[in-house]
PDB file of C-alpha atoms in Angstrom:
ATOM      1  CA  UNK K   1       0.000   0.000   0.000  1.00 67.00           C
ATOM      2  CA  UNK K   2       1.991   2.983  -1.292  1.00 77.00           C
ATOM      3  CA  UNK K   3      -0.549   5.659  -0.293  1.00 93.00           C
ATOM      4  CA  UNK K   4      -0.477   8.823  -2.409  1.00 96.00           C
ATOM      5  CA  UNK K   5       2.319   8.999  -4.959  1.00 96.00           C
ATOM      6  CA  UNK K   6       3.291  12.163  -6.807  1.00 97.00           C
ATOM      7  CA  UNK K   7       5.636  12.434  -9.764  1.00 96.00           C
ATOM      8  CA  UNK K   8       7.913  14.122 -10.520  1.00 97.00           C
ATOM      9  CA  UNK K   9       9.407  15.320  -7.229  1.00 96.00           C
ATOM     10  CA  UNK K  10      11.166  18.275  -8.858  1.00 96.00           C
ATOM     11  CA  UNK K  11      10.756  20.044 -12.175  1.00 96.00           C
ATOM     12  CA  UNK K  12      12.011  23.204 -13.828  1.00 97.00           C
ATOM     13  CA  UNK K  13       9.858  24.603 -16.618  1.00 97.00           C
ATOM     14  CA  UNK K  14      10.409  27.458 -18.981  1.00 97.00           C
ATOM     15  CA  UNK K  15       7.756  30.143 -19.306  1.00 97.00           C
ATOM     16  CA  UNK K  16       5.094  29.031 -21.749  1.00 96.00           C
ATOM     17  CA  UNK K  17       5.818  25.315 -21.476  1.00 97.00           C
ATOM     18  CA  UNK K  18       3.210  22.814 -20.370  1.00 96.00           C
ATOM     19  CA  UNK K  19       3.402  19.827 -18.093  1.00 96.00           C
ATOM     20  CA  UNK K  20       1.327  17.332 -16.190  1.00 97.00           C
ATOM     21  CA  UNK K  21       1.827  16.579 -12.511  1.00 98.00           C
ATOM     22  CA  UNK K  22       0.886  13.016 -11.764  1.00 98.00           C
ATOM     23  CA  UNK K  23      -0.930  11.800  -8.664  1.00 98.00           C
ATOM     24  CA  UNK K  24      -2.042   8.270  -7.976  1.00 98.00           C
ATOM     25  CA  UNK K  25      -3.446   6.580  -4.885  1.00 97.00           C
ATOM     26  CA  UNK K  26      -3.942   2.887  -4.177  1.00 95.00           C
ATOM     27  CA  UNK K  27      -6.385   3.193  -1.254  1.00 95.00           C
ATOM     28  CA  UNK K  28      -9.591   3.279  -3.350  1.00 94.00           C
ATOM     29  CA  UNK K  29     -10.340   6.760  -2.041  1.00 94.00           C
ATOM     30  CA  UNK K  30     -13.170   8.617  -3.707  1.00 93.00           C
ATOM     31  CA  UNK K  31     -12.014  12.170  -2.928  1.00 94.00           C
ATOM     32  CA  UNK K  32      -8.818  13.605  -4.399  1.00 96.00           C
ATOM     33  CA  UNK K  33      -7.324  17.081  -4.146  1.00 97.00           C
ATOM     34  CA  UNK K  34      -4.625  19.302  -5.578  1.00 98.00           C
ATOM     35  CA  UNK K  35      -3.080  22.081  -3.504  1.00 97.00           C
ATOM     36  CA  UNK K  36      -0.321  24.571  -4.065  1.00 97.00           C
ATOM     37  CA  UNK K  37       1.838  26.038  -1.358  1.00 95.00           C
ATOM     38  CA  UNK K  38       3.908  29.140  -1.940  1.00 94.00           C
ATOM     39  CA  UNK K  39       6.929  29.812   0.304  1.00 89.00           C
ATOM     40  CA  UNK K  40       5.899  30.664   3.861  1.00 86.00           C
ATOM     41  CA  UNK K  41       2.216  30.363   3.054  1.00 89.00           C
ATOM     42  CA  UNK K  42      -0.568  27.888   3.713  1.00 90.00           C
ATOM     43  CA  UNK K  43      -2.116  25.371   1.335  1.00 93.00           C
ATOM     44  CA  UNK K  44      -4.434  26.674  -1.362  1.00 94.00           C
ATOM     45  CA  UNK K  45      -6.928  24.306  -3.007  1.00 95.00           C
ATOM     46  CA  UNK K  46      -6.637  24.248  -6.808  1.00 97.00           C
ATOM     47  CA  UNK K  47      -9.084  21.521  -7.863  1.00 97.00           C
ATOM     48  CA  UNK K  48     -10.754  18.586  -6.237  1.00 96.00           C
ATOM     49  CA  UNK K  49     -12.715  15.519  -7.262  1.00 96.00           C
ATOM     50  CA  UNK K  50     -15.451  13.645  -5.407  1.00 93.00           C
ATOM     51  CA  UNK K  51     -15.159  10.596  -7.627  1.00 93.00           C
ATOM     52  CA  UNK K  52     -14.228   9.344 -11.073  1.00 94.00           C
ATOM     53  CA  UNK K  53     -15.593  11.640 -13.765  1.00 95.00           C
ATOM     54  CA  UNK K  54     -16.374  14.505 -11.362  1.00 95.00           C
ATOM     55  CA  UNK K  55     -14.113  17.495 -10.746  1.00 96.00           C
ATOM     56  CA  UNK K  56     -14.647  20.962  -9.350  1.00 95.00           C
ATOM     57  CA  UNK K  57     -12.737  24.180  -8.863  1.00 95.00           C
ATOM     58  CA  UNK K  58     -11.098  25.106  -5.621  1.00 94.00           C
ATOM     59  CA  UNK K  59      -9.764  28.452  -4.444  1.00 93.00           C
ATOM     60  CA  UNK K  60      -7.121  29.064  -7.138  1.00 96.00           C
ATOM     61  CA  UNK K  61      -8.014  27.113 -10.336  1.00 97.00           C
ATOM     62  CA  UNK K  62      -6.840  29.591 -12.972  1.00 96.00           C
ATOM     63  CA  UNK K  63      -4.041  28.287 -15.173  1.00 96.00           C
ATOM     64  CA  UNK K  64      -4.698  24.637 -14.298  1.00 97.00           C
ATOM     65  CA  UNK K  65      -6.822  21.762 -15.545  1.00 97.00           C
ATOM     66  CA  UNK K  66      -7.588  18.349 -14.086  1.00 98.00           C
ATOM     67  CA  UNK K  67      -9.255  15.126 -15.097  1.00 96.00           C
ATOM     68  CA  UNK K  68     -10.388  12.072 -13.149  1.00 97.00           C
ATOM     69  CA  UNK K  69     -10.924   9.179 -15.519  1.00 97.00           C
ATOM     70  CA  UNK K  70     -10.136   6.534 -12.878  1.00 97.00           C
ATOM     71  CA  UNK K  71     -10.494   6.322  -9.121  1.00 96.00           C
ATOM     72  CA  UNK K  72      -6.717   6.009  -8.727  1.00 97.00           C
ATOM     73  CA  UNK K  73      -5.384   8.880 -10.837  1.00 98.00           C
ATOM     74  CA  UNK K  74      -5.859  12.636 -10.645  1.00 98.00           C
ATOM     75  CA  UNK K  75      -3.398  14.438 -12.941  1.00 98.00           C
ATOM     76  CA  UNK K  76      -2.953  18.223 -12.815  1.00 98.00           C
ATOM     77  CA  UNK K  77      -2.198  19.949 -16.102  1.00 98.00           C
ATOM     78  CA  UNK K  78      -0.385  23.274 -16.363  1.00 96.00           C
ATOM     79  CA  UNK K  79      -0.803  25.008 -19.694  1.00 90.00           C
ATOM     80  CA  UNK K  80       1.438  27.941 -20.604  1.00 94.00           C
ATOM     81  CA  UNK K  81       3.470  27.930 -17.407  1.00 96.00           C
ATOM     82  CA  UNK K  82       4.069  31.300 -15.732  1.00 96.00           C
ATOM     83  CA  UNK K  83       6.521  32.332 -12.964  1.00 96.00           C
ATOM     84  CA  UNK K  84       3.520  32.800 -10.638  1.00 96.00           C
ATOM     85  CA  UNK K  85       3.015  29.031 -10.785  1.00 97.00           C
ATOM     86  CA  UNK K  86       6.350  28.408  -9.094  1.00 97.00           C
ATOM     87  CA  UNK K  87       5.254  26.550  -5.987  1.00 97.00           C
ATOM     88  CA  UNK K  88       5.117  23.218  -4.213  1.00 97.00           C
ATOM     89  CA  UNK K  89       2.157  21.120  -5.306  1.00 98.00           C
ATOM     90  CA  UNK K  90       0.533  18.568  -3.039  1.00 98.00           C
ATOM     91  CA  UNK K  91      -1.957  15.904  -3.947  1.00 98.00           C
ATOM     92  CA  UNK K  92      -4.234  14.348  -1.327  1.00 96.00           C
ATOM     93  CA  UNK K  93      -6.948  11.739  -1.117  1.00 96.00           C
ATOM     94  CA  UNK K  94      -9.507  10.592   1.402  1.00 93.00           C
ATOM     95  CA  UNK K  95     -12.442   8.239   1.764  1.00 90.00           C
ATOM     96  CA  UNK K  96     -15.797   9.888   2.547  1.00 81.00           C
ATOM     97  CA  UNK K  97     -15.455  11.699   5.903  1.00 72.00           C
ATOM     98  CA  UNK K  98     -12.177  10.149   6.992  1.00 84.00           C
ATOM     99  CA  UNK K  99      -8.820  11.891   7.224  1.00 89.00           C
ATOM    100  CA  UNK K 100      -6.901  12.940   4.139  1.00 92.00           C
ATOM    101  CA  UNK K 101      -3.589  11.442   3.104  1.00 95.00           C
ATOM    102  CA  UNK K 102      -1.040  13.607   1.343  1.00 96.00           C
ATOM    103  CA  UNK K 103       1.727  12.940  -1.121  1.00 96.00           C
ATOM    104  CA  UNK K 104       5.220  14.285  -0.594  1.00 95.00           C
ATOM    105  CA  UNK K 105       4.858  17.099  -3.072  1.00 96.00           C
ATOM    106  CA  UNK K 106       6.191  18.264  -6.418  1.00 97.00           C
ATOM    107  CA  UNK K 107       8.511  21.266  -6.354  1.00 97.00           C
ATOM    108  CA  UNK K 108       7.982  23.260  -9.539  1.00 97.00           C
ATOM    109  CA  UNK K 109      10.050  26.219 -10.691  1.00 97.00           C
ATOM    110  CA  UNK K 110       9.049  28.255 -13.734  1.00 97.00           C
ATOM    111  CA  UNK K 111      11.862  30.359 -15.202  1.00 96.00           C
TER     112      UNK K 111
ATOM    113  CA  UNK M   1     -17.610  26.108   4.601  1.00 52.00           C
ATOM    114  CA  UNK M   2     -16.889  26.636   8.268  1.00 55.00           C
ATOM    115  CA  UNK M   3     -13.784  28.683   8.893  1.00 85.00           C
ATOM    116  CA  UNK M   4     -11.191  28.432  11.598  1.00 92.00           C
ATOM    117  CA  UNK M   5      -8.999  30.989  13.341  1.00 94.00           C
ATOM    118  CA  UNK M   6      -5.620  30.080  14.786  1.00 96.00           C
ATOM    119  CA  UNK M   7      -2.748  32.132  16.214  1.00 96.00           C
ATOM    120  CA  UNK M   8      -0.005  32.692  13.678  1.00 95.00           C
ATOM    121  CA  UNK M   9       2.790  31.366  15.859  1.00 96.00           C
ATOM    122  CA  UNK M  10       3.556  29.914  19.276  1.00 97.00           C
ATOM    123  CA  UNK M  11       6.599  28.849  21.212  1.00 97.00           C
ATOM    124  CA  UNK M  12       6.914  25.940  23.604  1.00 96.00           C
ATOM    125  CA  UNK M  13       9.756  24.656  25.757  1.00 97.00           C
ATOM    126  CA  UNK M  14      10.936  21.143  25.046  1.00 97.00           C
ATOM    127  CA  UNK M  15       9.348  18.643  27.409  1.00 96.00           C
ATOM    128  CA  UNK M  16       6.438  20.910  28.250  1.00 97.00           C
ATOM    129  CA  UNK M  17       2.888  20.581  26.973  1.00 97.00           C
ATOM    130  CA  UNK M  18       2.039  22.521  23.839  1.00 97.00           C
ATOM    131  CA  UNK M  19      -1.542  23.785  23.748  1.00 98.00           C
ATOM    132  CA  UNK M  20      -2.668  24.982  20.335  1.00 98.00           C
ATOM    133  CA  UNK M  21      -6.039  26.769  20.207  1.00 97.00           C
ATOM    134  CA  UNK M  22      -8.503  26.953  17.332  1.00 97.00           C
ATOM    135  CA  UNK M  23     -11.732  28.920  17.020  1.00 96.00           C
ATOM    136  CA  UNK M  24     -14.493  27.544  14.791  1.00 94.00           C
ATOM    137  CA  UNK M  25     -17.559  29.505  15.873  1.00 92.00           C
ATOM    138  CA  UNK M  26     -19.584  28.692  12.720  1.00 89.00           C
ATOM    139  CA  UNK M  27     -19.159  24.926  12.956  1.00 90.00           C
ATOM    140  CA  UNK M  28     -22.232  22.886  12.035  1.00 86.00           C
ATOM    141  CA  UNK M  29     -23.623  20.027  14.085  1.00 85.00           C
ATOM    142  CA  UNK M  30     -22.286  17.280  11.827  1.00 85.00           C
ATOM    143  CA  UNK M  31     -18.864  18.770  11.214  1.00 88.00           C
ATOM    144  CA  UNK M  32     -15.759  17.258  12.739  1.00 91.00           C
ATOM    145  CA  UNK M  33     -12.656  19.115  13.912  1.00 93.00           C
ATOM    146  CA  UNK M  34      -9.510  17.779  12.254  1.00 94.00           C
ATOM    147  CA  UNK M  35      -5.909  18.616  13.065  1.00 96.00           C
ATOM    148  CA  UNK M  36      -2.971  18.166  10.709  1.00 96.00           C
ATOM    149  CA  UNK M  37       0.650  19.196  10.901  1.00 97.00           C
ATOM    150  CA  UNK M  38       3.246  19.941   8.278  1.00 96.00           C
ATOM    151  CA  UNK M  39       6.888  19.454   9.099  1.00 94.00           C
ATOM    152  CA  UNK M  40       9.459  21.308   7.051  1.00 86.00           C
ATOM    153  CA  UNK M  41       7.491  21.478   3.746  1.00 81.00           C
ATOM    154  CA  UNK M  42       6.634  17.785   3.747  1.00 92.00           C
ATOM    155  CA  UNK M  43       3.088  16.726   2.957  1.00 93.00           C
ATOM    156  CA  UNK M  44       0.663  17.453   5.813  1.00 94.00           C
ATOM    157  CA  UNK M  45       0.132  14.621   8.275  1.00 95.00           C
ATOM    158  CA  UNK M  46      -3.104  13.773  10.035  1.00 95.00           C
ATOM    159  CA  UNK M  47      -2.961  14.036  13.840  1.00 97.00           C
ATOM    160  CA  UNK M  48      -6.422  13.623  15.341  1.00 96.00           C
ATOM    161  CA  UNK M  49     -10.071  14.490  14.898  1.00 94.00           C
ATOM    162  CA  UNK M  50     -13.224  14.698  16.982  1.00 94.00           C
ATOM    163  CA  UNK M  51     -16.905  15.616  16.884  1.00 92.00           C
ATOM    164  CA  UNK M  52     -17.811  16.711  20.395  1.00 91.00           C
ATOM    165  CA  UNK M  53     -16.086  14.401  22.834  1.00 88.00           C
ATOM    166  CA  UNK M  54     -12.468  14.800  23.814  1.00 94.00           C
ATOM    167  CA  UNK M  55     -10.145  12.464  21.956  1.00 96.00           C
ATOM    168  CA  UNK M  56      -6.680  11.085  22.623  1.00 97.00           C
ATOM    169  CA  UNK M  57      -4.300   9.043  20.547  1.00 96.00           C
ATOM    170  CA  UNK M  58      -0.597   8.276  20.614  1.00 94.00           C
ATOM    171  CA  UNK M  59       0.264  11.663  19.155  1.00 93.00           C
ATOM    172  CA  UNK M  60      -1.979  14.153  20.888  1.00 97.00           C
ATOM    173  CA  UNK M  61      -5.171  15.003  22.730  1.00 98.00           C
ATOM    174  CA  UNK M  62      -8.048  17.055  21.394  1.00 98.00           C
ATOM    175  CA  UNK M  63     -10.248  19.060  23.720  1.00 97.00           C
ATOM    176  CA  UNK M  64     -13.480  20.443  22.223  1.00 96.00           C
ATOM    177  CA  UNK M  65     -15.563  22.939  24.184  1.00 96.00           C
ATOM    178  CA  UNK M  66     -19.122  22.024  25.039  1.00 94.00           C
ATOM    179  CA  UNK M  67     -20.534  24.557  22.568  1.00 94.00           C
ATOM    180  CA  UNK M  68     -18.085  23.210  19.950  1.00 94.00           C
ATOM    181  CA  UNK M  69     -17.021  26.712  18.991  1.00 95.00           C
ATOM    182  CA  UNK M  70     -13.387  26.145  19.851  1.00 96.00           C
ATOM    183  CA  UNK M  71     -10.889  23.392  20.436  1.00 97.00           C
ATOM    184  CA  UNK M  72      -7.368  22.848  21.716  1.00 98.00           C
ATOM    185  CA  UNK M  73      -4.776  20.424  20.442  1.00 98.00           C
ATOM    186  CA  UNK M  74      -2.457  19.253  23.191  1.00 98.00           C
ATOM    187  CA  UNK M  75       0.969  17.755  22.594  1.00 97.00           C
ATOM    188  CA  UNK M  76       1.692  16.490  26.116  1.00 96.00           C
ATOM    189  CA  UNK M  77       5.494  16.462  26.022  1.00 95.00           C
ATOM    190  CA  UNK M  78       6.698  18.520  23.087  1.00 96.00           C
ATOM    191  CA  UNK M  79       9.983  17.580  21.457  1.00 96.00           C
ATOM    192  CA  UNK M  80      12.099  19.442  18.919  1.00 96.00           C
ATOM    193  CA  UNK M  81      10.631  17.163  16.245  1.00 95.00           C
ATOM    194  CA  UNK M  82       7.187  18.642  16.950  1.00 97.00           C
ATOM    195  CA  UNK M  83       8.296  21.962  15.461  1.00 97.00           C
ATOM    196  CA  UNK M  84       5.850  22.325  12.561  1.00 97.00           C
ATOM    197  CA  UNK M  85       2.853  24.194  11.193  1.00 96.00           C
ATOM    198  CA  UNK M  86      -0.376  22.925  12.747  1.00 97.00           C
ATOM    199  CA  UNK M  87      -3.657  23.228  10.850  1.00 96.00           C
ATOM    200  CA  UNK M  88      -7.132  23.064  12.340  1.00 95.00           C
ATOM    201  CA  UNK M  89      -9.932  22.264   9.875  1.00 92.00           C
ATOM    202  CA  UNK M  90     -13.632  21.625  10.267  1.00 89.00           C
ATOM    203  CA  UNK M  91     -15.236  19.196   7.894  1.00 82.00           C
ATOM    204  CA  UNK M  92     -18.303  17.012   7.688  1.00 75.00           C
ATOM    205  CA  UNK M  93     -20.728  15.184   5.445  1.00 66.00           C
ATOM    206  CA  UNK M  94     -22.544  18.423   4.632  1.00 64.00           C
ATOM    207  CA  UNK M  95     -19.482  19.809   2.894  1.00 66.00           C
ATOM    208  CA  UNK M  96     -19.382  19.700  -0.898  1.00 70.00           C
ATOM    209  CA  UNK M  97     -16.068  17.862  -0.745  1.00 78.00           C
ATOM    210  CA  UNK M  98     -13.853  20.912  -0.465  1.00 84.00           C
ATOM    211  CA  UNK M  99     -11.084  20.636   2.096  1.00 87.00           C
ATOM    212  CA  UNK M 100      -9.848  24.147   2.834  1.00 88.00           C
ATOM    213  CA  UNK M 101      -6.765  24.856   4.926  1.00 90.00           C
ATOM    214  CA  UNK M 102      -6.160  28.113   6.736  1.00 87.00           C
ATOM    215  CA  UNK M 103      -2.764  29.579   7.562  1.00 88.00           C
ATOM    216  CA  UNK M 104      -2.206  27.363  10.586  1.00 94.00           C
ATOM    217  CA  UNK M 105      -0.062  27.926  13.668  1.00 96.00           C
ATOM    218  CA  UNK M 106       3.704  27.682  13.460  1.00 96.00           C
ATOM    219  CA  UNK M 107       4.827  25.932  16.630  1.00 97.00           C
ATOM    220  CA  UNK M 108       8.463  26.394  17.557  1.00 97.00           C
ATOM    221  CA  UNK M 109       9.691  23.982  20.225  1.00 97.00           C
ATOM    222  CA  UNK M 110      12.785  25.373  21.918  1.00 97.00           C
ATOM    223  CA  UNK M 111      15.440  23.517  23.892  1.00 95.00           C
TER     224      UNK M 111
END
């Protein structure tokens, strides 16, 4: 049982490039989340999903897209990367009203 | 979504109890109080949660006031490894699925 796995751990992007941050969980959790955390700040919710095929915007969705075609995977897509998207990205999952489990994060730098 | 208010930062001497307060005056009857912590930019880690009764586990104790408008997380014998950002969140089945984090409390445990 690996929990929540995020790849890659680190990435440097050039302005205008695109990339997909991968998140997968093997706990059969229905809820999945993407957060970003800027230096010295708290976690901000980007997108979340309540189950396969269902996604919704969080607090800071602009510049990002998500999909949830399977229960296990919840990729986050960055189109036209900007320096403002330099951040640490965390994926999380949970089952109904239980506690959330987090991945170890993806550190993204846009230059 | 119910919101929480926490002090920005606190200090605690090593070996002493750390008491971290949280106000959640708009909490609904079916919403739980959850506590997480984040050590040194790792993914947040679940600590404890409760509805209205006090709870204790191997990591901490949670004291919820009778009116449920506030709670206190207690680390009974703080160690240097407990230095972290502590987040208090309220969440329940009435939520849409969003899991929103506030700024949390930065606890500094000092020798």
